[in-house]
DNA sequence: ATATATTTTACGCCATGGCTTTACAGGGAA
DNA sequence: TTCCCTGTAAAGCCATGGCGTAAAATATAT
């Protein structure tokens, strides 16, 4: 899992105005400038997640994510960036973000629903939230602010949401209100931008139908290409991306892959693996990731992975790693 | 722990209009009519909690508690009933209910706060809620309705709350709305009646200052008499009544008993016991009560008692009972 | 390809031993 | 009475073995 490199470049460049030199940030984040100069290049998710640590240290700004997002008027670059700026209105922009956003940042899922109001939910992967809670918060603030800024920049009008809902604790609410221009609620169940139907109907100044169709076609082809992996790889993707407190059942996974359970089992058998095998791999990966945050207790990791019994988790862990959790934590320090 | 017997008599008499004969209810509840004919007599808490089971079976009414409460215009009887009807206004009524209510129904705590609005919270003991969730719901509905009905009856005006908040799932909301005459919210964190300041300032038709002072003096003396137990008994009372997910610490208990930690330890030593000893007794008692509901898992009981580790709970349980939890559940079936 | 039946495996639940840490017990001085 | 200090017991955390059950694997018939 990774993040489009140029998003990081944008963040670092914008942060220069907060007293943080571009080169210093690269160095402190372990990122070479060439890694983030090309919109096709992806940066490993942990490197991307942790850029906020030096950013915070250097700026001493508890709202560094929000402030950097304020200064970002182009969230994504390259092909997807061109696609978005060619959309006809804000609504289509957000739909394209939802459809292709995961190609640029697979650790974030964008969900969009339109009823009386339009709701865009930004869902970071739970593993990221658990392992690096504070950097995840800055990243989310950044995304929200950058999304709104980008919408305003492309439409030539200040787009004001109906309200913002944030899943974390309040922190200097007046800064949020000032930037978004609407009420902001903390401690909500998810991170959401709620927009009016008028707002999402706002046309873009940069709209270009033929360019839109061109870029959309290219993106769709690219997405299809990425998807033509082995069944095992696709299954891993599904299990990992749709992980929310428990591994999906084989029925759910088969449905997500548009095949029957028995067919999925046959395909996996052809590839010398099984659903149970893949599910174990995903659990192991998430467990080991979370164990690298020493403040996360073993019982929490067990709960997160869907085990209702700690002894069962211990046994499973031993079977994956041939080591006990404590022993593995010792070796990884 | 018990409940003022005449409250049950009132419930049974009111339920007669729902097709349930008084004698039948007594028989099905294992309660002799003499037990509930005297306002000074108390009925064991489990008998009192379980009266709703036959009531529900006979009436087949999922809102039996609410409906019986609707027909009850005198919540408490005897001395405390006279005290309440002698109050000057609704506000004083509720204060007396909070102060002396636990003498009539120790398994319920009434909490009252007045800010912009007046909030009366009715908190049933957690052990009751866990062991008998459905009867607890009926009892709570009954209490809420009876409290409002009693207020209206004593003041000669229909007292309409600002809103009602209930901690359980929605069930035929229109019946609640119709009776209370205000909005009702379910799935809230506690059971509360929210009243306006105008409502609580409503004077009682039955107000009598000299009778109030007489009954208040008698109740205060009686409460003081009940309290002049051994330190161990008082501590048990405090630990049990203030149990909310964990046993209070020795500091908290000492503060509740108006003495220092060291003084409490000395008093208990004089009575050949200790805080740890008393705390263990309370934990054991709650654990055994909850284990009698087979749908409550051991891990839930462990959590409820404040253990963050199931193996520690198992060990403690063995030390209290000389039996494993499963073995004890087998013998008690 | 699906449906059914049988087999296998991993999770849920139970119980216990071991080690560390922390809350309490209790003595004693002021 | 308060304050301080030392010792101890119980809770927190770790790890493992055992047994039953349900989900998944797989064989087989259609």
XYZ file of C-alpha atoms (C1' of nucleotides) in Angstrom:
726
model
C 0.000 0.000 0.000
C 1.303 3.429 -0.860
C 0.449 7.035 -1.645
C 0.882 9.095 -4.771
C 4.264 10.740 -4.286
C 3.381 14.188 -5.533
C 0.779 14.552 -2.786
C 3.692 14.480 -0.352
C 5.609 16.961 -2.458
C 2.647 19.300 -2.305
C 2.466 18.901 1.456
C 6.166 19.615 1.906
C 6.054 22.633 -0.423
C 3.037 24.052 1.341
C 4.643 23.427 4.710
C 7.576 25.652 3.713
C 5.426 28.578 4.784
C 5.202 27.056 8.273
C 8.971 27.170 8.811
C 9.900 23.762 7.469
C 12.399 23.523 4.644
C 11.554 21.064 1.876
C 14.917 19.262 2.049
C 14.752 19.027 5.831
C 11.336 17.396 5.658
C 12.510 14.916 3.041
C 15.479 14.006 5.177
C 13.524 13.642 8.387
C 10.899 11.543 6.627
C 13.389 9.260 4.913
C 12.043 10.262 1.496
C 14.317 11.086 -1.440
C 13.098 14.093 -3.469
C 13.027 11.959 -6.661
C 10.497 9.671 -5.007
C 7.962 12.480 -4.910
C 8.644 14.346 -8.112
C 6.644 12.099 -10.422
C 2.847 11.732 -10.173
C 3.136 8.092 -11.263
C 5.463 7.249 -8.423
C 4.032 5.812 -5.193
C 5.483 6.114 -1.706
C 5.164 3.325 0.849
C 2.169 3.907 3.105
C 4.115 4.087 6.345
C 6.547 6.657 5.024
C 3.558 8.642 3.799
C 1.692 8.249 7.084
C 4.656 9.383 9.142
C 5.466 12.584 7.280
C 3.273 14.374 9.789
C 5.592 13.549 12.685
C 8.476 15.832 11.624
C 5.962 18.332 10.276
C 4.394 18.611 13.681
C 7.711 18.722 15.493
C 9.078 21.505 13.335
C 5.921 23.610 13.237
C 4.649 22.847 16.768
C 1.210 23.311 15.268
C -1.448 20.899 16.606
C -3.506 21.643 13.494
C -0.690 21.241 11.004
C -2.781 18.954 8.800
C -5.602 21.467 8.544
C -3.215 24.340 7.841
C -1.312 22.515 5.128
C -4.600 21.425 3.588
C -5.729 25.051 3.553
C -2.792 25.858 1.331
C -3.368 22.974 -1.073
C -5.609 23.741 -4.045
C -4.842 20.612 -6.056
C -5.277 17.411 -4.089
C -4.237 14.894 -6.739
C -1.965 15.166 -9.768
C -1.130 13.371 -12.945
C -3.839 11.588 -14.868
C -6.357 11.567 -12.036
C -5.709 15.247 -11.346
C -6.420 16.086 -14.983
C -9.530 13.945 -14.931
C -10.881 15.742 -11.895
C -10.264 19.200 -13.236
C -12.031 18.251 -16.480
C -15.244 17.304 -14.700
C -18.367 19.275 -15.366
C -19.291 20.007 -11.747
C -18.402 19.329 -8.103
C -20.645 16.262 -8.003
C -18.761 14.589 -10.857
C -15.446 15.562 -9.240
C -16.355 13.736 -6.071
C -17.612 10.715 -7.985
C -14.281 10.471 -9.813
C -12.437 10.874 -6.503
C -14.423 7.961 -5.109
C -13.919 5.808 -8.180
C -10.210 6.364 -8.722
C -9.017 7.864 -5.458
C -7.840 4.528 -4.146
C -5.426 4.238 -7.044
C -3.566 7.258 -5.658
C -4.104 6.508 -1.970
C -5.236 2.929 -1.346
C -5.214 3.420 2.440
C -8.134 5.820 2.146
C -11.623 4.950 0.981
C -13.921 7.713 -0.228
C -17.654 7.058 0.101
C -20.216 9.388 -1.443
C -23.973 9.378 -1.050
C -26.515 11.919 -2.273
C -29.949 12.155 -0.670
C -31.380 15.434 0.628
C -27.744 16.376 1.122
C -24.512 15.097 -0.344
C -22.203 13.283 2.048
C -18.560 12.525 1.374
C -17.000 10.233 3.920
C -13.243 9.845 4.137
C -12.379 6.495 5.698
C -8.767 5.795 6.524
C -7.792 2.160 6.935
C -8.245 0.982 10.487
C -4.694 -0.328 10.718
C -3.375 3.158 9.996
C -5.719 4.709 12.585
C -4.650 2.205 15.215
C -0.937 2.248 14.525
C -0.433 5.992 14.042
C -3.461 7.816 15.535
C -1.972 11.289 15.693
C -0.462 11.328 12.177
C -3.753 9.860 10.900
C -5.583 12.828 12.359
C -3.316 15.315 10.621
C -3.682 13.421 7.365
C -7.456 13.486 7.651
C -7.532 17.194 8.428
C -5.301 17.700 5.410
C -7.563 15.666 3.129
C -10.715 17.453 4.208
C -9.217 20.886 3.800
C -7.537 20.009 0.520
C -10.714 18.530 -0.930
C -12.667 21.707 -0.112
C -9.871 23.939 -1.331
C -9.566 22.027 -4.569
C -13.307 22.275 -5.165
C -13.213 25.998 -4.573
C -10.181 26.509 -6.781
C -11.578 24.527 -9.727
C -14.999 26.186 -9.575
C -13.792 29.697 -8.918
C -16.224 30.008 -5.998
C -15.866 29.410 -2.293
C -17.687 26.136 -1.673
C -19.053 26.126 1.903
C -20.220 22.781 3.332
C -23.389 22.455 5.386
C -21.312 20.955 8.148
C -18.222 18.926 8.892
C -18.205 15.821 11.083
C -14.962 14.601 12.640
C -14.402 11.344 14.469
C -11.790 12.664 16.867
C -11.634 15.000 19.851
C -12.137 18.719 19.544
C -9.046 20.852 19.059
C -9.290 24.591 18.495
C -12.682 24.501 16.839
C -12.563 28.148 15.753
C -9.797 27.432 13.214
C -11.923 24.697 11.657
C -15.022 26.909 11.571
C -13.113 29.779 10.079
C -11.675 27.742 7.247
C -14.694 25.625 6.364
C -17.177 28.443 6.976
C -19.665 26.124 8.632
C -20.348 24.280 11.882
C -17.887 21.531 12.793
C -18.777 18.590 15.020
C -16.193 16.422 16.765
C -16.460 12.946 18.310
C -18.707 11.755 15.502
C -18.729 8.215 14.158
C -16.955 9.069 10.897
C -15.166 11.871 9.054
C -17.576 13.518 6.675
C -18.143 16.593 4.554
C -21.840 17.359 4.131
C -22.668 19.532 1.124
C -25.891 20.961 -0.241
C -27.236 19.913 -3.614
C -26.621 23.459 -4.832
C -22.996 23.230 -3.833
C -22.362 19.986 -5.706
C -24.117 21.349 -8.808
C -21.544 24.123 -9.057
C -19.872 23.910 -12.508
C -16.092 23.903 -12.875
C -14.300 26.681 -14.704
C -11.888 24.071 -16.033
C -14.567 21.711 -17.339
C -13.676 19.972 -20.632
C -15.929 17.141 -21.787
C -13.613 15.627 -24.361
C -10.623 15.727 -22.021
C -12.853 14.178 -19.352
C -13.782 11.272 -21.608
C -10.169 10.773 -22.617
C -8.819 10.719 -19.084
C -11.727 8.644 -17.807
C -11.068 6.051 -20.459
C -7.377 5.962 -19.601
C -8.085 5.685 -15.871
C -10.655 2.950 -16.385
C -8.217 0.968 -18.525
C -5.505 1.442 -15.946
C -7.794 0.321 -13.143
C -8.826 -2.753 -15.095
C -5.171 -3.530 -15.760
C -4.335 -3.289 -12.073
C -7.246 -5.582 -11.337
C -6.239 -8.368 -13.669
C -4.207 -10.109 -11.022
C -4.420 -13.617 -9.731
C -7.498 -14.501 -7.768
C -5.373 -14.726 -4.662
C -4.088 -11.175 -5.125
C -7.589 -9.866 -5.729
C -8.814 -11.686 -2.659
C -6.037 -10.190 -0.571
C -7.053 -6.763 -1.808
C -10.678 -7.346 -0.904
C -9.964 -8.784 2.521
C -7.547 -6.025 3.374
C -9.512 -3.082 2.031
C -12.809 -4.284 3.442
C -11.363 -5.139 6.806
C -13.527 -3.452 9.475
C -13.114 -5.210 12.766
C -13.186 -8.661 11.263
C -12.122 -10.541 8.156
C -15.096 -10.871 5.760
C -16.593 -14.334 5.417
C -15.966 -16.361 2.297
C -19.497 -15.537 1.111
C -18.874 -11.825 1.450
C -15.530 -12.045 -0.301
C -16.942 -14.097 -3.177
C -19.732 -11.594 -3.632
C -17.221 -8.749 -3.735
C -15.310 -10.617 -6.445
C -18.486 -11.357 -8.413
C -18.275 -15.116 -8.193
C -19.806 -17.967 -6.237
C -18.149 -19.381 -3.174
C -17.410 -22.671 -4.880
C -15.964 -20.952 -7.929
C -13.706 -18.844 -5.750
C -12.520 -21.957 -3.956
C -11.726 -23.607 -7.300
C -9.770 -20.630 -8.576
C -7.765 -20.500 -5.340
C -7.086 -24.227 -5.452
C -5.668 -23.731 -8.965
C -3.284 -21.220 -7.394
C -2.354 -23.624 -4.583
C -3.969 -21.606 -1.856
C -7.301 -21.222 -0.028
C -9.491 -18.585 1.520
C -8.394 -19.625 4.973
C -4.778 -19.324 3.928
C -5.222 -15.845 2.473
C -7.290 -14.724 5.460
C -4.524 -15.917 7.770
C -1.962 -13.927 5.805
C -4.032 -10.750 6.086
C -4.582 -11.248 9.811
C -0.902 -11.851 10.362
C 0.034 -8.750 8.402
C -2.352 -6.526 10.307
C -1.375 -8.052 13.650
C 2.332 -7.513 13.060
C 1.733 -3.964 11.893
C -0.299 -3.106 14.985
C 2.220 -4.752 17.287
C 4.797 -2.243 16.225
C 2.888 0.375 18.223
C 3.853 -0.573 21.790
C 0.947 1.365 23.273
C -1.521 -1.046 21.676
C -2.206 -3.902 24.075
C -2.373 -7.444 22.809
C -5.991 -7.725 23.905
C -6.806 -4.671 21.748
C -5.118 -6.196 18.711
C -6.999 -9.429 19.308
C -10.276 -7.508 19.503
C -9.464 -5.463 16.391
C -8.864 -8.648 14.415
C -12.251 -9.986 15.421
C -11.199 -12.579 17.987
C -13.550 -12.733 20.940
C -11.017 -14.848 22.787
C -7.442 -13.838 23.544
C -6.202 -17.412 23.908
C -7.470 -18.214 20.404
C -5.597 -15.207 19.058
C -2.396 -16.298 20.814
C -2.664 -19.739 19.266
C -3.318 -18.344 15.823
C -0.423 -15.919 16.189
C 1.915 -18.749 17.162
C 0.786 -20.751 14.149
C 1.502 -17.805 11.804
C 4.856 -16.761 13.223
C 6.221 -19.698 15.253
C 6.754 -17.183 18.045
C 4.714 -15.848 20.926
C 3.497 -12.258 20.670
C 5.775 -11.043 23.456
C 8.783 -12.787 21.929
C 8.040 -11.234 18.565
C 7.647 -7.779 20.096
C 11.042 -8.191 21.777
C 12.801 -9.070 18.543
C 11.205 -6.166 16.666
C 12.091 -3.394 19.118
C -32.137 -5.384 48.705
C -35.836 -5.065 48.377
C -38.763 -2.932 47.277
C -41.587 -1.318 49.220
C -44.356 -3.941 49.094
C -47.236 -1.601 48.430
C -45.687 -0.492 45.173
C -46.226 -4.042 43.969
C -49.775 -4.020 45.270
C -50.413 -0.877 43.286
C -48.966 -2.493 40.177
C -51.091 -5.604 40.580
C -54.254 -3.597 41.250
C -53.651 -1.388 38.264
C -52.904 -4.417 36.121
C -56.366 -5.799 36.903
C -57.640 -3.580 34.114
C -55.289 -5.369 31.714
C -56.895 -8.748 32.330
C -54.744 -9.965 35.161
C -56.421 -10.919 38.428
C -54.719 -9.749 41.609
C -54.603 -13.206 43.180
C -53.299 -14.791 40.006
C -50.463 -12.326 39.850
C -49.585 -12.901 43.490
C -49.511 -16.619 42.922
C -47.447 -16.465 39.744
C -44.986 -14.083 41.391
C -44.615 -16.136 44.575
C -45.807 -13.205 46.659
C -48.318 -13.586 49.491
C -50.904 -10.758 49.578
C -49.925 -9.931 53.193
C -46.394 -9.195 51.987
C -47.668 -6.253 49.995
C -50.439 -4.866 52.130
C -48.250 -2.841 54.468
C -46.216 0.153 53.321
C -43.507 -0.685 55.848
C -43.021 -4.156 54.474
C -40.282 -4.796 51.891
C -40.226 -7.461 49.195
C -36.972 -9.109 48.091
C -35.549 -7.409 45.024
C -35.663 -10.428 42.760
C -39.300 -11.154 43.517
C -40.017 -7.513 42.856
C -37.974 -7.466 39.666
C -39.667 -10.551 38.281
C -43.287 -9.489 38.752
C -43.172 -8.190 35.195
C -42.690 -11.655 33.761
C -46.201 -12.977 34.550
C -47.599 -9.509 33.903
C -46.210 -9.596 30.409
C -47.270 -13.172 29.779
C -50.842 -12.551 30.843
C -51.277 -9.223 29.112
C -49.077 -9.901 26.049
C -48.375 -6.210 26.112
C -44.772 -5.226 25.217
C -45.367 -1.914 26.940
C -46.943 -3.327 30.088
C -44.693 -1.259 32.332
C -45.668 1.991 30.640
C -49.346 1.133 30.718
C -49.392 0.171 34.369
C -47.440 3.302 35.191
C -50.038 5.359 33.332
C -52.636 4.083 35.768
C -50.576 4.784 38.893
C -51.043 8.194 40.436
C -49.248 7.492 43.713
C -45.777 6.078 43.277
C -44.815 5.584 46.919
C -46.879 5.055 50.072
C -46.610 5.241 53.811
C -44.383 7.851 55.383
C -42.489 8.715 52.233
C -45.741 8.958 50.267
C -47.125 11.414 52.811
C -43.907 13.380 52.768
C -44.011 13.733 49.009
C -47.627 14.825 48.881
C -46.900 17.460 51.533
C -44.200 19.136 49.468
C -44.688 22.671 48.259
C -43.901 22.059 44.591
C -42.721 19.514 42.047
C -39.100 20.464 42.591
C -39.292 19.621 46.288
C -41.132 16.399 45.485
C -38.299 15.244 43.283
C -35.684 16.245 45.826
C -37.430 14.146 48.481
C -37.695 11.256 46.014
C -33.947 11.457 45.486
C -33.173 11.746 49.166
C -35.444 9.013 50.490
C -36.366 6.982 47.407
C -33.685 4.426 48.058
C -35.282 3.578 51.372
C -38.306 2.282 49.436
C -36.413 0.912 46.450
C -32.688 0.516 47.107
C -32.075 -0.990 43.642
C -32.917 2.337 42.039
C -30.961 5.543 42.370
C -32.626 8.842 41.555
C -30.341 11.667 40.442
C -31.590 15.212 40.029
C -29.834 18.225 38.584
C -31.209 21.659 37.789
C -29.467 23.938 35.299
C -31.278 25.539 32.369
C -33.562 22.550 32.635
C -34.297 20.069 35.392
C -33.114 16.513 34.792
C -34.258 13.495 36.773
C -32.269 10.369 36.012
C -33.557 6.982 37.107
C -30.652 4.566 37.446
C -31.429 0.930 38.089
C -28.651 -1.141 39.584
C -26.453 -2.646 36.892
C -26.804 -6.152 38.269
C -30.583 -5.927 37.790
C -30.174 -4.620 34.239
C -27.769 -7.406 33.364
C -29.617 -10.257 35.041
C -33.176 -9.358 34.027
C -33.009 -6.924 31.089
C -36.595 -7.229 29.918
C -38.238 -6.958 33.374
C -35.887 -4.054 34.102
C -37.214 -2.267 31.046
C -40.830 -2.675 32.166
C -39.941 -1.508 35.639
C -38.273 1.580 34.269
C -41.188 2.412 31.996
C -43.431 2.015 35.020
C -41.306 4.312 37.154
C -41.145 7.052 34.545
C -44.874 6.974 33.883
C -45.761 6.728 37.564
C -43.479 9.615 38.481
C -45.114 11.845 35.862
C -48.596 10.685 36.786
C -47.965 11.286 40.456
C -46.695 14.788 39.755
C -49.761 15.581 37.685
C -52.152 14.123 40.261
C -50.630 16.002 43.195
C -50.504 19.323 41.357
C -53.851 19.038 39.644
C -52.249 19.922 36.304
C -50.878 17.810 33.512
C -47.110 18.114 33.838
C -45.517 17.693 30.387
C -41.755 17.075 30.247
C -39.517 18.770 27.677
C -38.378 15.360 26.554
C -37.820 11.796 27.708
C -34.556 9.905 27.136
C -34.524 6.106 27.300
C -31.478 3.854 27.276
C -33.112 0.983 25.424
C -34.345 0.220 21.915
C -37.390 1.883 20.433
C -40.691 0.131 20.867
C -43.949 1.685 19.704
C -42.834 5.261 20.148
C -46.309 6.700 19.560
C -47.597 5.270 22.863
C -44.756 6.955 24.736
C -45.290 10.256 22.940
C -49.008 10.151 23.551
C -48.690 9.587 27.284
C -45.768 11.891 28.037
C -46.930 14.550 25.583
C -43.396 15.275 24.449
C -40.625 13.883 22.256
C -39.116 10.567 23.353
C -35.597 9.460 22.418
C -34.401 5.864 22.611
C -30.881 4.380 22.694
C -29.654 7.180 24.946
C -26.980 6.767 27.588
C -29.378 6.928 30.555
C -33.063 7.032 31.462
C -34.063 10.612 32.088
C -37.051 12.947 32.433
C -36.180 16.491 31.384
C -38.485 19.159 32.783
C -38.684 22.913 32.387
C -38.127 25.229 35.334
C -41.751 26.294 35.028
C -42.880 22.708 35.360
C -40.884 22.030 38.529
C -42.126 25.270 40.092
C -45.711 24.038 39.880
C -47.195 24.038 43.401
C -48.951 20.993 44.848
C -52.623 21.105 45.744
C -51.818 18.880 48.718
C -48.974 21.037 50.037
C -48.792 21.207 53.847
C -45.693 22.782 55.388
C -46.146 21.502 58.936
C -46.878 17.970 57.752
C -43.862 18.220 55.480
C -41.568 19.141 58.354
C -43.002 16.381 60.522
C -42.604 13.656 57.910
C -39.196 14.959 56.860
C -37.990 14.774 60.438
C -39.306 11.244 60.816
C -37.733 10.117 57.525
C -34.404 11.714 58.384
C -34.378 9.991 61.780
C -35.265 6.710 60.152
C -32.538 7.086 57.555
C -29.994 7.871 60.247
C -31.136 4.828 62.214
C -30.716 2.591 59.204
C -27.276 4.008 58.705
C -25.999 3.284 62.216
C -24.715 -0.095 61.233
C -21.278 -1.530 61.571
C -18.626 -0.008 59.376
C -18.514 -3.242 57.422
C -22.241 -3.081 56.665
C -21.996 0.553 55.616
C -19.069 -0.265 53.394
C -20.986 -3.108 51.772
C -23.826 -0.697 51.114
C -21.500 1.845 49.538
C -19.625 -0.688 47.387
C -22.804 -2.299 46.185
C -24.825 0.846 45.530
C -21.993 2.704 43.901
C -20.950 -0.197 41.750
C -20.696 1.019 38.139
C -18.482 -1.233 36.151
C -15.923 -1.588 38.892
C -15.636 -1.732 42.655
C -14.754 1.728 44.012
C -11.226 2.137 45.334
C -10.613 2.335 49.067
C -10.136 6.088 48.685
C -13.493 6.509 47.040
C -15.225 4.342 49.601
C -13.636 6.168 52.525
C -14.717 9.496 51.062
C -18.276 8.242 50.681
C -18.233 7.208 54.347
C -16.774 10.537 55.432
C -13.563 9.196 56.875
C -9.927 8.786 55.954
C -8.559 5.643 54.379
C -6.542 4.777 57.452
C -9.486 5.354 59.770
C -11.679 3.107 57.631
C -9.004 0.404 57.778
C -8.836 0.674 61.590
C -12.600 0.466 61.992
C -12.707 -2.596 59.744
C -9.824 -4.204 61.613
C -11.828 -3.758 64.812
C -14.601 -5.701 63.113
C -12.164 -8.441 62.014
C -12.425 -7.648 58.337
C -10.811 -5.493 55.628
C -11.715 -3.507 52.552
C -10.335 -6.252 50.329
C -12.429 -8.778 52.142
C -15.634 -6.759 51.781
C -14.875 -5.950 48.161
C -14.376 -9.634 47.453
C -17.761 -10.429 49.030
C -19.511 -7.847 46.856
C -17.785 -9.081 43.700
C -18.677 -12.645 44.501
C -22.279 -11.744 45.141
C -22.649 -9.826 41.881
C -20.825 -12.522 39.934
C -23.033 -15.304 41.233
C -26.168 -13.253 40.586
C -25.153 -12.579 36.998
C -24.141 -16.179 36.401
C -27.704 -17.206 36.993
C -28.592 -15.670 33.645
C -27.150 -18.263 31.238
C -27.162 -15.828 28.323
C -24.498 -13.741 30.023
C -21.067 -14.976 28.995
C -18.303 -15.322 31.531
C -16.241 -12.748 29.680
C -19.103 -10.278 30.019
C -19.375 -10.894 33.754
C -15.647 -10.437 34.063
C -15.855 -7.149 32.166
C -18.826 -5.975 34.226
C -16.893 -6.579 37.445
C -14.033 -4.471 36.203
C -11.542 -7.193 35.384
C -9.575 -6.400 32.253
C -8.304 -9.962 32.234
C -10.454 -13.082 32.158
C -7.812 -15.320 33.674
C -7.565 -13.021 36.700
C -11.313 -13.222 37.114
C -11.237 -17.025 36.929
C -8.624 -17.160 39.634
C -10.504 -14.746 41.849
C -13.711 -16.702 41.324
C -12.003 -19.924 42.316
C -10.652 -18.279 45.420
C -14.149 -17.068 46.417
C -16.067 -20.241 45.689
C -13.529 -23.112 45.531
C -15.132 -24.000 42.206
C -14.620 -23.060 38.603
C -17.272 -20.851 36.980
C -18.510 -23.635 34.731
C -18.724 -26.084 37.595
C -20.699 -23.590 39.638
C -23.061 -22.904 36.756
C -23.685 -26.633 36.436
C -24.619 -27.038 40.080
C -26.937 -24.018 40.030
C -29.001 -24.922 36.972
C -21.600 -25.044 -13.386
C -24.479 -26.249 -8.662
C -25.854 -29.129 -4.750
C -24.867 -32.235 -1.162
C -22.183 -34.753 2.051
C -18.049 -35.610 4.519
C -13.743 -34.146 6.424
C -10.692 -30.809 8.297
C -9.261 -26.889 10.688
C -9.426 -22.853 13.327
C -12.015 -20.323 16.646
C -14.728 -20.119 21.052
C -14.711 -21.431 25.606
C -12.570 -23.558 29.668
C -8.897 -24.032 32.992
C -4.328 -23.507 35.000
C 0.609 -22.155 36.071
C 4.030 -18.377 36.123
C 5.788 -13.659 36.652
C 5.268 -8.569 37.438
C 2.960 -4.661 39.210
C -0.061 -2.230 42.069
C -3.501 -1.525 45.572
C -4.303 -2.557 50.114
C -2.979 -4.059 55.119
C -1.118 -2.664 59.018
C 2.724 -1.148 62.200
C 4.757 2.814 64.158
C 6.164 7.654 64.820
C 4.618 12.308 65.395
C -5.775 11.985 64.272
C -2.192 12.138 60.014
C 1.846 10.587 57.651
C 5.279 7.316 56.266
C 7.091 2.876 55.409
C 7.228 -2.123 54.548
C 5.077 -6.384 53.360
C 1.577 -8.959 50.993
C -2.205 -10.327 48.213
C -4.713 -9.747 44.189
C -4.998 -8.037 39.565
C -2.638 -7.564 35.004
C -0.256 -9.849 31.521
C 1.811 -13.998 29.383
C 1.578 -18.672 27.761
C -0.258 -23.319 26.989
C -3.217 -27.638 26.846
C -7.896 -29.493 26.182
C -12.526 -29.969 24.106
C -16.598 -28.761 21.262
C -18.435 -26.461 17.306
C -18.924 -23.959 13.171
C -16.802 -22.354 8.979
C -14.185 -23.732 5.228
C -12.132 -27.464 2.206
C -12.970 -30.939 -0.750
C -14.974 -35.097 -2.792
C -18.780 -36.671 -5.427
C -23.096 -36.748 -7.930
C -25.890 -34.334 -11.190
